[in-house]
Short mmCIF file of C-alpha atoms in Angstrom, two decimals:
data_model
loop_
_atom_site.label_atom_id
_atom_site.label_comp_id
_atom_site.label_asym_id
_atom_site.label_seq_id
_atom_site.Cartn_x
_atom_site.Cartn_y
_atom_site.Cartn_z
CA PHE A 1 4.79 -119.42 -23.42
CA LEU A 2 4.39 -115.83 -24.63
CA LEU A 3 2.25 -114.47 -27.42
CA ALA A 4 2.49 -110.81 -28.39
CA VAL A 5 -0.88 -109.20 -29.06
CA ARG A 6 -2.38 -105.72 -29.17
CA VAL A 7 -5.43 -104.99 -27.12
CA PRO A 8 -7.13 -102.05 -28.87
CA SER A 9 -9.09 -99.45 -26.89
CA SER A 10 -12.37 -98.18 -28.25
CA SER A 11 -11.08 -94.60 -28.23
CA ALA A 12 -8.07 -95.61 -30.30
CA MET A 13 -10.21 -97.67 -32.67
CA ALA A 14 -12.65 -94.80 -33.07
CA ALA A 15 -9.75 -92.60 -34.08
CA GLY A 16 -8.94 -95.05 -36.82
CA GLY A 17 -5.82 -96.65 -35.40
CA GLY A 18 -3.59 -97.18 -32.41
CA SER A 19 -4.03 -99.68 -29.61
CA ILE A 20 -2.79 -100.71 -26.21
CA PRO A 21 0.19 -103.09 -26.53
CA ALA A 22 -0.03 -106.25 -24.47
CA LEU A 23 1.64 -109.59 -23.95
CA ALA A 24 -0.53 -112.68 -23.82
CA THR A 25 0.30 -115.87 -21.98
CA GLU A 26 -1.40 -118.91 -20.51
CA PRO A 27 -3.28 -118.16 -17.28
CA ARG A 28 -0.85 -120.25 -15.21
CA PHE A 29 2.07 -118.02 -16.27
CA ALA A 30 0.25 -114.66 -15.95
CA GLN A 31 1.38 -113.71 -12.43
CA HIS A 32 4.98 -114.70 -13.11
CA LEU A 33 5.03 -112.55 -16.25
CA ARG A 34 3.35 -109.70 -14.40
CA GLN A 35 6.09 -109.76 -11.78
CA ARG A 36 8.81 -109.66 -14.45
CA LEU A 37 7.14 -106.74 -16.22
CA GLU A 38 6.74 -104.81 -12.96
CA GLU A 39 10.44 -105.36 -12.17
CA ALA A 40 11.31 -103.98 -15.59
CA GLN A 41 8.86 -101.06 -15.02
CA LEU A 42 7.08 -101.96 -18.25
CA LEU A 43 3.67 -103.03 -16.96
CA ASP A 44 0.99 -100.47 -17.84
CA ALA A 45 -0.63 -100.14 -14.42
CA ARG A 46 -3.56 -98.19 -15.86
CA TYR A 47 -5.29 -101.40 -16.99
CA ARG A 48 -6.16 -104.79 -15.54
CA LEU A 49 -5.01 -108.13 -16.88
CA GLN A 50 -7.72 -109.42 -19.20
CA LYS A 51 -8.71 -112.67 -20.82
CA VAL A 52 -8.56 -112.69 -24.62
CA PRO A 53 -10.09 -115.08 -27.19
CA GLY A 54 -8.44 -118.48 -26.99
CA GLY A 55 -8.22 -118.47 -23.18
CA SER A 56 -4.96 -116.50 -22.84
CA VAL A 57 -4.42 -113.62 -20.41
CA ALA A 58 -3.24 -110.27 -21.79
CA LEU A 59 -0.92 -108.06 -19.76
CA PRO A 60 -0.84 -104.41 -20.93
CA VAL A 61 2.66 -102.99 -21.37
CA LEU A 62 4.11 -99.56 -22.01
CA GLU A 63 5.21 -98.65 -25.51
CA GLY A 64 8.60 -97.21 -26.31
CA LYS A 65 12.17 -98.14 -27.00
CA ALA A 66 12.70 -99.67 -23.55
CA ALA A 67 9.71 -101.98 -23.97
CA GLU A 68 10.79 -102.99 -27.48
CA GLN A 69 14.30 -103.76 -26.23
CA TRP A 70 12.95 -105.86 -23.38
CA LEU A 71 10.78 -107.82 -25.78
CA GLN A 72 13.71 -108.35 -28.11
CA ASP A 73 15.92 -109.55 -25.25
CA ASN A 74 13.19 -112.02 -24.34
CA GLY A 75 12.81 -113.41 -27.86
CA LEU A 76 9.94 -111.28 -29.15
CA GLN A 77 10.55 -109.03 -32.18
CA GLY A 78 7.95 -106.32 -31.54
CA LEU A 79 4.21 -106.58 -31.70
CA PRO A 80 3.10 -107.59 -35.23
CA SER A 81 -0.20 -106.14 -36.38
CA SER A 82 -1.27 -109.52 -37.72
CA LEU A 83 -1.69 -110.65 -34.11
CA THR A 84 -3.90 -107.67 -33.20
CA VAL A 85 -7.12 -108.77 -31.54
CA SER A 86 -10.27 -106.93 -30.57
CA LEU A 87 -11.77 -107.23 -27.11
CA PRO A 88 -15.55 -107.25 -26.75
CA GLN A 89 -15.24 -104.18 -24.50
CA ASP A 90 -12.79 -101.43 -23.52
CA PRO A 91 -9.75 -102.44 -21.49
CA VAL A 92 -10.78 -102.32 -17.83
CA PRO A 93 -8.93 -99.69 -15.74
CA SER A 94 -6.97 -101.17 -12.88
CA LYS A 95 -8.23 -100.70 -9.35
CA SER A 96 -5.18 -98.65 -8.43
CA ALA A 97 -5.66 -96.39 -11.44
CA SER A 98 -9.30 -95.71 -10.58
CA VAL A 99 -8.45 -94.54 -7.05
CA GLN A 100 -5.04 -93.03 -7.79
CA PRO A 101 -4.42 -89.62 -6.22
CA PRO A 102 -3.83 -86.97 -8.90
CA ALA A 103 -0.18 -86.44 -7.92
CA GLN A 104 0.52 -90.18 -8.20
CA LYS A 105 -1.34 -90.43 -11.48
CA LEU A 106 0.70 -87.53 -12.84
CA ARG A 107 3.94 -89.31 -11.99
CA CYS A 108 2.78 -92.56 -13.58
CA GLU A 109 1.81 -90.78 -16.80
CA LEU A 110 5.10 -88.93 -16.93
CA ARG A 111 7.07 -92.16 -16.40
CA ARG A 112 5.13 -93.74 -19.25
CA LEU A 113 5.82 -90.73 -21.49
CA LEU A 114 9.55 -90.85 -20.80
CA LEU A 115 9.68 -94.58 -21.55
CA GLU A 116 7.94 -93.96 -24.85
CA GLN A 117 10.53 -91.28 -25.64
CA GLY A 118 13.40 -93.61 -24.75
CA GLU A 119 14.31 -91.61 -21.64
CA SER A 120 14.78 -92.87 -18.09
CA TRP A 121 13.24 -91.65 -14.85
CA SER A 122 15.54 -90.09 -12.26
CA GLU A 123 15.48 -88.69 -8.76
CA GLU A 124 15.92 -85.19 -10.21
CA LEU A 125 12.76 -85.59 -12.28
CA GLU A 126 10.89 -87.05 -9.32
CA CYS A 127 11.66 -83.94 -7.27
CA ASP A 128 10.74 -81.70 -10.20
CA VAL A 129 7.16 -82.95 -10.55
CA PRO A 130 4.65 -80.85 -8.57
CA ARG A 131 2.67 -82.38 -5.72
CA THR A 132 0.27 -79.46 -5.40
CA TRP A 133 -1.23 -76.92 -7.79
CA GLN A 134 -4.09 -74.46 -8.08
CA ARG A 135 -7.19 -75.43 -10.02
CA HIS A 136 -9.44 -72.78 -11.55
CA GLY A 137 -12.20 -74.52 -13.45
CA ASP A 138 -10.59 -76.39 -16.35
CA LEU A 139 -7.24 -74.59 -15.90
CA VAL A 140 -4.47 -75.90 -13.64
CA LEU A 141 -1.86 -73.41 -12.43
CA LEU A 142 1.51 -75.05 -11.73
CA SER A 143 4.06 -73.76 -9.24
CA GLU A 144 7.10 -71.83 -10.43
CA ASP A 145 9.58 -74.46 -9.18
CA SER A 146 8.06 -77.35 -11.16
CA PHE A 147 9.26 -78.82 -14.49
CA SER A 148 12.52 -76.88 -14.42
CA ALA A 149 14.84 -79.76 -15.47
CA ALA A 150 16.26 -79.47 -18.99
CA LEU A 151 14.83 -82.83 -20.07
CA TRP A 152 11.24 -81.57 -19.88
CA ALA A 153 11.91 -78.91 -22.53
CA LYS A 154 13.12 -81.62 -24.95
CA LEU A 155 9.73 -83.33 -24.84
CA GLY A 156 7.90 -80.40 -26.42
CA PRO A 157 4.10 -79.92 -26.41
CA VAL A 158 3.42 -83.60 -25.67
CA LEU A 159 4.58 -82.94 -22.09
CA TRP A 160 1.81 -80.44 -21.42
CA ASP A 161 -0.79 -82.64 -23.14
CA THR A 162 0.22 -85.47 -20.81
CA VAL A 163 0.14 -83.29 -17.69
CA ALA A 164 -3.26 -81.86 -18.57
CA SER A 165 -4.69 -85.31 -19.26
CA ALA A 166 -3.37 -86.69 -15.97
CA LEU A 167 -4.82 -83.78 -13.98
CA GLY A 168 -8.14 -83.65 -15.83
CA ALA A 169 -7.49 -80.16 -17.20
CA GLN A 170 -8.03 -78.51 -20.56
CA ARG A 171 -5.60 -75.64 -19.96
CA LEU A 172 -2.28 -75.30 -18.14
CA ALA A 173 -0.34 -72.31 -16.86
CA LYS A 174 2.79 -71.92 -14.77
CA ARG A 175 3.55 -69.27 -12.18
CA GLY A 176 6.72 -67.22 -12.14
CA ARG A 177 7.93 -64.78 -9.53
CA VAL A 178 5.69 -61.85 -8.67
CA LEU A 179 6.90 -58.82 -10.61
CA PRO A 180 8.54 -56.13 -8.45
CA ASP A 181 6.07 -53.44 -9.46
CA LYS A 182 3.67 -51.52 -7.22
CA MET A 183 0.76 -53.68 -8.38
CA ARG A 184 2.45 -56.99 -7.46
CA SER A 185 1.60 -58.27 -10.95
CA PRO A 186 1.87 -62.03 -11.46
CA SER A 187 4.30 -63.54 -13.93
CA VAL A 188 2.28 -66.42 -15.37
CA THR A 189 2.85 -68.27 -18.64
CA LEU A 190 0.03 -70.05 -20.43
CA LEU A 191 1.39 -73.47 -21.44
CA LEU A 192 -1.69 -75.09 -22.97
CA GLY A 193 -4.81 -73.36 -24.28
CA HIS A 194 -5.49 -69.89 -25.63
CA ASN A 195 -7.83 -68.13 -23.19
CA SER A 196 -6.37 -67.17 -19.80
CA TRP A 197 -9.64 -66.02 -18.16
CA VAL A 198 -10.81 -68.45 -15.48
CA GLU A 199 -13.63 -68.75 -12.97
CA HIS A 200 -13.12 -69.78 -9.36
CA VAL A 201 -15.85 -70.37 -6.75
CA ASP A 202 -15.17 -69.71 -3.05
CA ASN A 203 -17.94 -70.15 -0.48
CA GLY A 204 -20.62 -69.68 -3.14
CA ILE A 205 -19.00 -66.52 -4.55
CA ARG A 206 -17.94 -66.52 -8.21
CA TYR A 207 -14.63 -64.90 -9.13
CA THR A 208 -13.51 -64.53 -12.73
CA PHE A 209 -10.12 -63.10 -13.68
CA ASP A 210 -7.24 -63.34 -16.15
CA VAL A 211 -4.84 -65.73 -14.47
CA THR A 212 -1.86 -64.17 -16.30
CA LYS A 213 -2.73 -60.65 -15.12
CA CYS A 214 -4.29 -60.96 -11.65
CA MET A 215 -3.25 -62.52 -8.37
CA PHE A 216 -5.47 -65.02 -6.57
CA SER A 217 -4.31 -66.39 -3.22
CA PRO A 218 -6.11 -69.55 -2.02
CA GLY A 219 -4.30 -69.06 1.30
CA ASN A 220 -6.69 -66.18 2.09
CA ILE A 221 -9.76 -68.43 2.14
CA THR A 222 -9.93 -68.50 5.97
CA GLU A 223 -10.06 -64.71 6.11
CA LYS A 224 -12.71 -64.57 3.38
CA LEU A 225 -14.78 -67.07 5.36
CA ARG A 226 -14.35 -64.98 8.50
CA VAL A 227 -15.46 -61.84 6.66
CA ALA A 228 -18.47 -63.72 5.30
CA SER A 229 -19.52 -64.61 8.88
CA MET A 230 -19.50 -60.99 10.08
CA GLN A 231 -22.73 -59.13 10.76
CA CYS A 232 -22.52 -55.97 8.64
CA SER A 233 -26.19 -55.30 7.92
CA GLY A 234 -26.80 -51.62 7.26
CA GLU A 235 -23.09 -50.79 7.21
CA VAL A 236 -21.03 -48.96 4.61
CA LEU A 237 -17.69 -50.55 3.73
CA VAL A 238 -14.63 -48.94 2.17
CA ASP A 239 -12.20 -51.48 0.68
CA LEU A 240 -8.98 -49.60 -0.01
CA TYR A 241 -7.30 -52.44 -1.93
CA ALA A 242 -10.17 -54.28 -3.59
CA GLY A 243 -8.31 -56.21 -6.30
CA ILE A 244 -10.78 -58.45 -8.11
CA GLY A 245 -13.14 -58.28 -5.12
CA TYR A 246 -11.46 -60.79 -2.81
CA PHE A 247 -13.02 -59.24 0.31
CA THR A 248 -15.48 -56.74 -1.20
CA LEU A 249 -17.65 -59.61 -2.42
CA PRO A 250 -17.86 -61.56 0.89
CA TYR A 251 -18.86 -58.31 2.65
CA LEU A 252 -21.63 -57.69 0.12
CA VAL A 253 -22.82 -61.24 -0.61
CA HIS A 254 -22.64 -62.91 2.81
CA ALA A 255 -22.02 -60.25 5.47
CA ALA A 256 -24.89 -58.15 4.06
CA ALA A 257 -23.09 -54.80 3.98
CA ALA A 258 -25.49 -52.15 2.68
CA PHE A 259 -22.97 -50.54 0.35
CA ALA A 260 -19.29 -50.75 -0.56
CA HIS A 261 -16.74 -48.36 -2.00
CA ALA A 262 -14.08 -50.46 -3.77
CA CYS A 263 -10.72 -48.85 -4.58
CA GLU A 264 -8.33 -50.36 -7.13
CA TRP A 265 -5.66 -49.05 -9.50
CA ASN A 266 -4.67 -52.14 -11.52
CA PRO A 267 -6.63 -51.97 -14.83
CA HIS A 268 -6.72 -55.77 -15.17
CA ALA A 269 -8.07 -56.18 -11.63
CA LEU A 270 -10.61 -53.40 -12.28
CA GLU A 271 -12.00 -55.27 -15.29
CA ALA A 272 -12.28 -58.46 -13.22
CA LEU A 273 -13.90 -56.54 -10.32
CA ARG A 274 -16.59 -55.14 -12.60
CA ARG A 275 -17.34 -58.60 -13.97
CA ASN A 276 -17.39 -60.17 -10.50
CA LEU A 277 -19.81 -57.64 -9.06
CA ALA A 278 -22.17 -58.38 -11.95
CA LEU A 279 -21.63 -62.15 -11.74
CA ASN A 280 -22.75 -62.09 -8.11
CA GLY A 281 -25.59 -59.62 -8.60
CA VAL A 282 -24.26 -56.88 -6.29
CA GLN A 283 -23.14 -54.28 -8.82
CA ASP A 284 -25.86 -51.85 -7.65
CA ARG A 285 -24.48 -51.87 -4.10
CA CYS A 286 -20.89 -51.00 -4.96
CA GLN A 287 -19.13 -47.96 -6.33
CA ILE A 288 -15.71 -48.52 -7.90
CA HIS A 289 -13.02 -45.87 -7.39
CA ALA A 290 -10.31 -46.38 -10.01
CA GLY A 291 -6.87 -45.06 -9.21
CA ASP A 292 -4.52 -44.62 -6.25
CA SER A 293 -6.50 -45.07 -3.03
CA ARG A 294 -4.18 -42.58 -1.29
CA GLN A 295 -5.86 -39.88 -3.41
CA LEU A 296 -9.39 -41.00 -2.50
CA GLN A 297 -11.67 -38.01 -1.93
CA LEU A 298 -14.24 -39.81 0.24
CA ARG A 299 -14.71 -38.63 3.82
CA ASP A 300 -16.93 -39.48 6.78
CA VAL A 301 -18.79 -42.38 5.10
CA ALA A 302 -17.52 -45.72 6.47
CA ASP A 303 -18.59 -47.96 9.31
CA ARG A 304 -15.88 -50.42 8.34
CA VAL A 305 -12.63 -50.17 6.35
CA ASN A 306 -10.75 -53.10 4.87
CA LEU A 307 -6.99 -52.62 4.36
CA GLY A 308 -6.04 -55.88 2.64
CA LEU A 309 -2.55 -55.03 1.42
CA ILE A 310 0.60 -56.91 2.40
CA PRO A 311 3.37 -56.71 3.42
CA SER A 312 1.99 -53.45 4.84
CA SER A 313 -1.04 -51.22 4.38
CA GLU A 314 0.39 -48.41 6.53
CA GLU A 315 0.33 -45.89 3.67
CA GLY A 316 -3.44 -46.30 3.66
CA TRP A 317 -3.97 -45.62 7.37
CA PRO A 318 -4.49 -41.83 7.01
CA VAL A 319 -7.07 -42.50 4.27
CA ALA A 320 -8.83 -45.07 6.46
CA CYS A 321 -9.06 -42.50 9.25
CA ARG A 322 -10.54 -39.90 6.88
CA VAL A 323 -13.28 -42.19 5.54
CA LEU A 324 -14.43 -43.43 8.97
CA LYS A 325 -17.64 -41.78 10.15
CA LYS A 326 -16.67 -38.78 12.27
CA SER A 327 -19.57 -39.04 14.70
CA THR A 328 -19.51 -42.79 15.42
CA GLY A 329 -16.23 -44.18 14.16
CA GLY A 330 -16.04 -47.82 13.13
CA VAL A 331 -13.76 -50.82 12.68
CA LEU A 332 -10.54 -51.11 10.68
CA HIS A 333 -9.38 -54.52 9.39
CA ILE A 334 -5.63 -54.00 8.96
CA HIS A 335 -3.59 -56.63 7.12
CA HIS A 336 0.14 -56.83 7.82
CA ASN A 337 3.11 -59.18 7.64
CA VAL A 338 4.75 -59.58 11.06
CA GLU A 339 8.01 -61.37 11.72
CA ALA A 340 8.06 -63.59 14.80
CA ARG A 341 10.59 -65.87 16.45
CA PRO A 342 9.94 -69.65 16.27
CA MET A 343 7.52 -70.76 18.97
CA PRO A 344 9.06 -72.75 21.87
CA PRO A 345 8.01 -76.41 22.34
CA VAL A 346 5.82 -75.51 25.31
CA LEU A 347 3.79 -72.35 24.84
CA ARG A 348 3.83 -69.95 27.76
CA GLN A 349 0.27 -69.18 28.80
CA ARG A 350 -0.56 -65.88 30.39
CA LEU A 351 -3.86 -65.68 32.23
CA PRO A 352 -5.39 -62.50 33.65
CA GLU A 353 -4.93 -62.05 37.37
CA GLU A 354 -8.04 -62.15 39.53
CA SER A 355 -8.99 -58.88 41.12
CA SER A 356 -9.02 -58.61 44.93
CA SER A 357 -10.70 -55.20 44.96
CA GLU A 358 -13.59 -54.39 47.28
CA GLN A 359 -17.15 -54.56 45.93
CA GLU A 360 -17.62 -50.81 45.68
CA ASP A 361 -14.29 -50.43 43.86
CA GLU A 362 -15.31 -53.19 41.43
CA GLU A 363 -18.58 -51.41 40.67
CA HIS A 364 -16.72 -48.17 40.04
CA ARG A 365 -14.23 -49.77 37.65
CA GLY A 366 -16.35 -52.67 36.33
CA SER A 367 -16.46 -51.89 32.64
CA GLU A 368 -12.82 -50.80 32.57
CA GLU A 369 -11.68 -54.06 34.19
CA MET A 370 -13.77 -56.19 31.85
CA GLU A 371 -12.12 -54.51 28.88
CA SER A 372 -8.65 -54.85 30.39
CA SER A 373 -9.20 -58.52 31.23
CA GLY A 374 -10.39 -59.23 27.69
CA GLN A 375 -7.28 -57.59 26.28
CA GLU A 376 -5.04 -59.69 28.54
CA VAL A 377 -6.74 -62.92 27.47
CA LEU A 378 -6.40 -61.96 23.80
CA ALA A 379 -2.72 -61.07 24.31
CA ALA A 380 -2.11 -64.49 25.85
CA ARG A 381 -3.48 -66.24 22.77
CA VAL A 382 -1.27 -64.59 20.15
CA ARG A 383 2.46 -64.36 19.62
CA PRO A 384 4.16 -61.52 21.50
CA GLU A 385 5.45 -59.96 18.27
CA TRP A 386 1.90 -59.84 16.85
CA TRP A 387 0.58 -58.19 19.98
CA SER A 388 3.42 -55.65 20.09
CA TRP A 389 2.77 -54.67 16.48
CA ALA A 390 -1.00 -54.42 17.11
CA GLU A 391 -0.49 -52.16 20.13
CA ALA A 392 1.82 -49.90 18.14
CA ALA A 393 -0.68 -49.75 15.27
CA ALA A 394 -3.48 -48.88 17.70
CA VAL A 395 -1.44 -46.00 19.14
CA ARG A 396 -0.60 -44.70 15.66
CA ILE A 397 -4.21 -44.86 14.45
CA ARG A 398 -5.44 -43.15 17.62
CA GLY A 399 -2.97 -40.33 17.04
CA LEU A 400 -4.02 -39.93 13.40
CA LEU A 401 -7.71 -39.73 14.33
CA THR A 402 -7.13 -37.31 17.20
CA GLU A 403 -5.09 -35.01 14.96
CA LEU A 404 -7.57 -35.25 12.08
CA HIS A 405 -10.65 -34.38 14.13
CA SER A 406 -9.03 -32.19 16.83
CA GLN A 407 -10.63 -34.27 19.58
CA PRO A 408 -9.64 -37.41 21.50
CA TRP A 409 -10.36 -40.84 20.04
CA GLN A 410 -10.13 -44.32 21.54
CA THR A 411 -8.85 -47.46 19.83
CA HIS A 412 -9.51 -50.99 21.03
CA ILE A 413 -7.98 -54.24 19.76
CA LEU A 414 -10.92 -56.55 19.06
CA HIS A 415 -9.13 -59.48 17.46
CA ILE A 416 -5.92 -60.61 15.79
CA GLU A 417 -6.38 -63.22 13.06
CA ALA A 418 -3.55 -65.34 11.67
CA VAL A 419 -4.23 -65.77 7.94
CA LYS A 420 -1.23 -67.72 6.66
CA SER A 421 2.51 -68.15 6.81
CA TYR A 422 4.01 -65.76 4.26
CA ALA A 423 7.68 -66.75 4.62
CA PRO A 424 9.82 -68.47 7.27
CA HIS A 425 8.89 -66.82 10.61
CA VAL A 426 6.75 -64.22 8.79
CA HIS A 427 2.98 -64.35 9.20
CA HIS A 428 0.17 -62.55 7.43
CA ILE A 429 -2.16 -61.35 10.18
CA VAL A 430 -5.24 -59.14 10.37
CA LEU A 431 -5.88 -56.68 13.19
CA ASP A 432 -9.52 -55.82 13.90
CA LEU A 433 -9.26 -52.36 15.47
CA GLU A 434 -12.31 -50.55 16.86
CA CYS A 435 -12.01 -46.77 16.62
CA ARG A 436 -14.46 -44.48 18.45
CA PRO A 437 -14.54 -40.73 19.26
CA THR A 438 -14.30 -40.03 22.99
CA LEU A 439 -17.63 -38.70 24.19
CA PRO A 440 -17.44 -35.46 26.19
CA THR A 441 -18.06 -35.92 29.91
#
């Protein structure tokens, strides 16, 4: 009851050859044959069953040694070209294929490729296929722990062609471990394509960079959005670790900072920063300072300083104190990795105690109590380890400013923002620290 046919696709026909192999049978046997092909993992799930001239139903199958062996075991000696037929239209994609999540589609395409190469699928390969990746325009950046099994290397370039096709990409790259240099340079290999410059859009801001030379962390998007929501009109920003403009650009484009001083020492990041300032039309409102930010000669210019370096930006704290405006001070945004114990199942909530002071005492201490109460509420909302680090940082910064200017300064914790988990029990956080000179009484 079987007839072997080939159902050619228009793309294959336009290329002058090739077609989609299929088995044709009477309509009453179609579902039974479909079940057998699915059990043998030979049904090509990318396409629907289709009627062909003569009233038969064609079931698309996967090519390869396994399919040929199955056909031979079932009495069919391959798919003779004399039985090739042409459909009046392209093979219709199956419903599942049209709504398939990218990760599932990738696995299906890789299974098909292995069958064609006479290889079998395994649990090791299943675990080795990525479920997430970064997309930068037409380039997909794969994780460093993907495609590490030895079998993938045997497949050669056809592997990367298949992966790119499944993910709708033109270029592929794979991350390695960050190099242990002072610039935290990425170790990225271009697998498919020739140009490693990409463009990424975040919150309406265009970033272009060489993916093999510059880092780009999508995990920082929440902090970039928070920066973009700040009201910085008329302010001068100093970004001590600008990179390609991760935070410099949100301050200029969305937060409306009047001017920015961007410091960076990585030559590849500097090139990207220059391009990105121009891409977003803010090059006239930013001065780039190339080199080690610890040697920055600026003083007394900033209303706001961004210290976006992890695991610690502490080496930049003295510089941040020098660039803050001496007469009015400003706000420091200090990035840091803080280790914290796992949170208990039920979080302990600390609420500020109500004051029982007399009315005249409240009036005398009103502003001081409001500030203290706000600090207690903030402390109750963050992990104890974060708060302890923030308090220690505030004390250190206050000491640096007092020593620098030979007069007392005050520091006030405005906010602690959790950006992302950096490692088990280690969190990337940002401390917003207000720093003001103490006015003489």
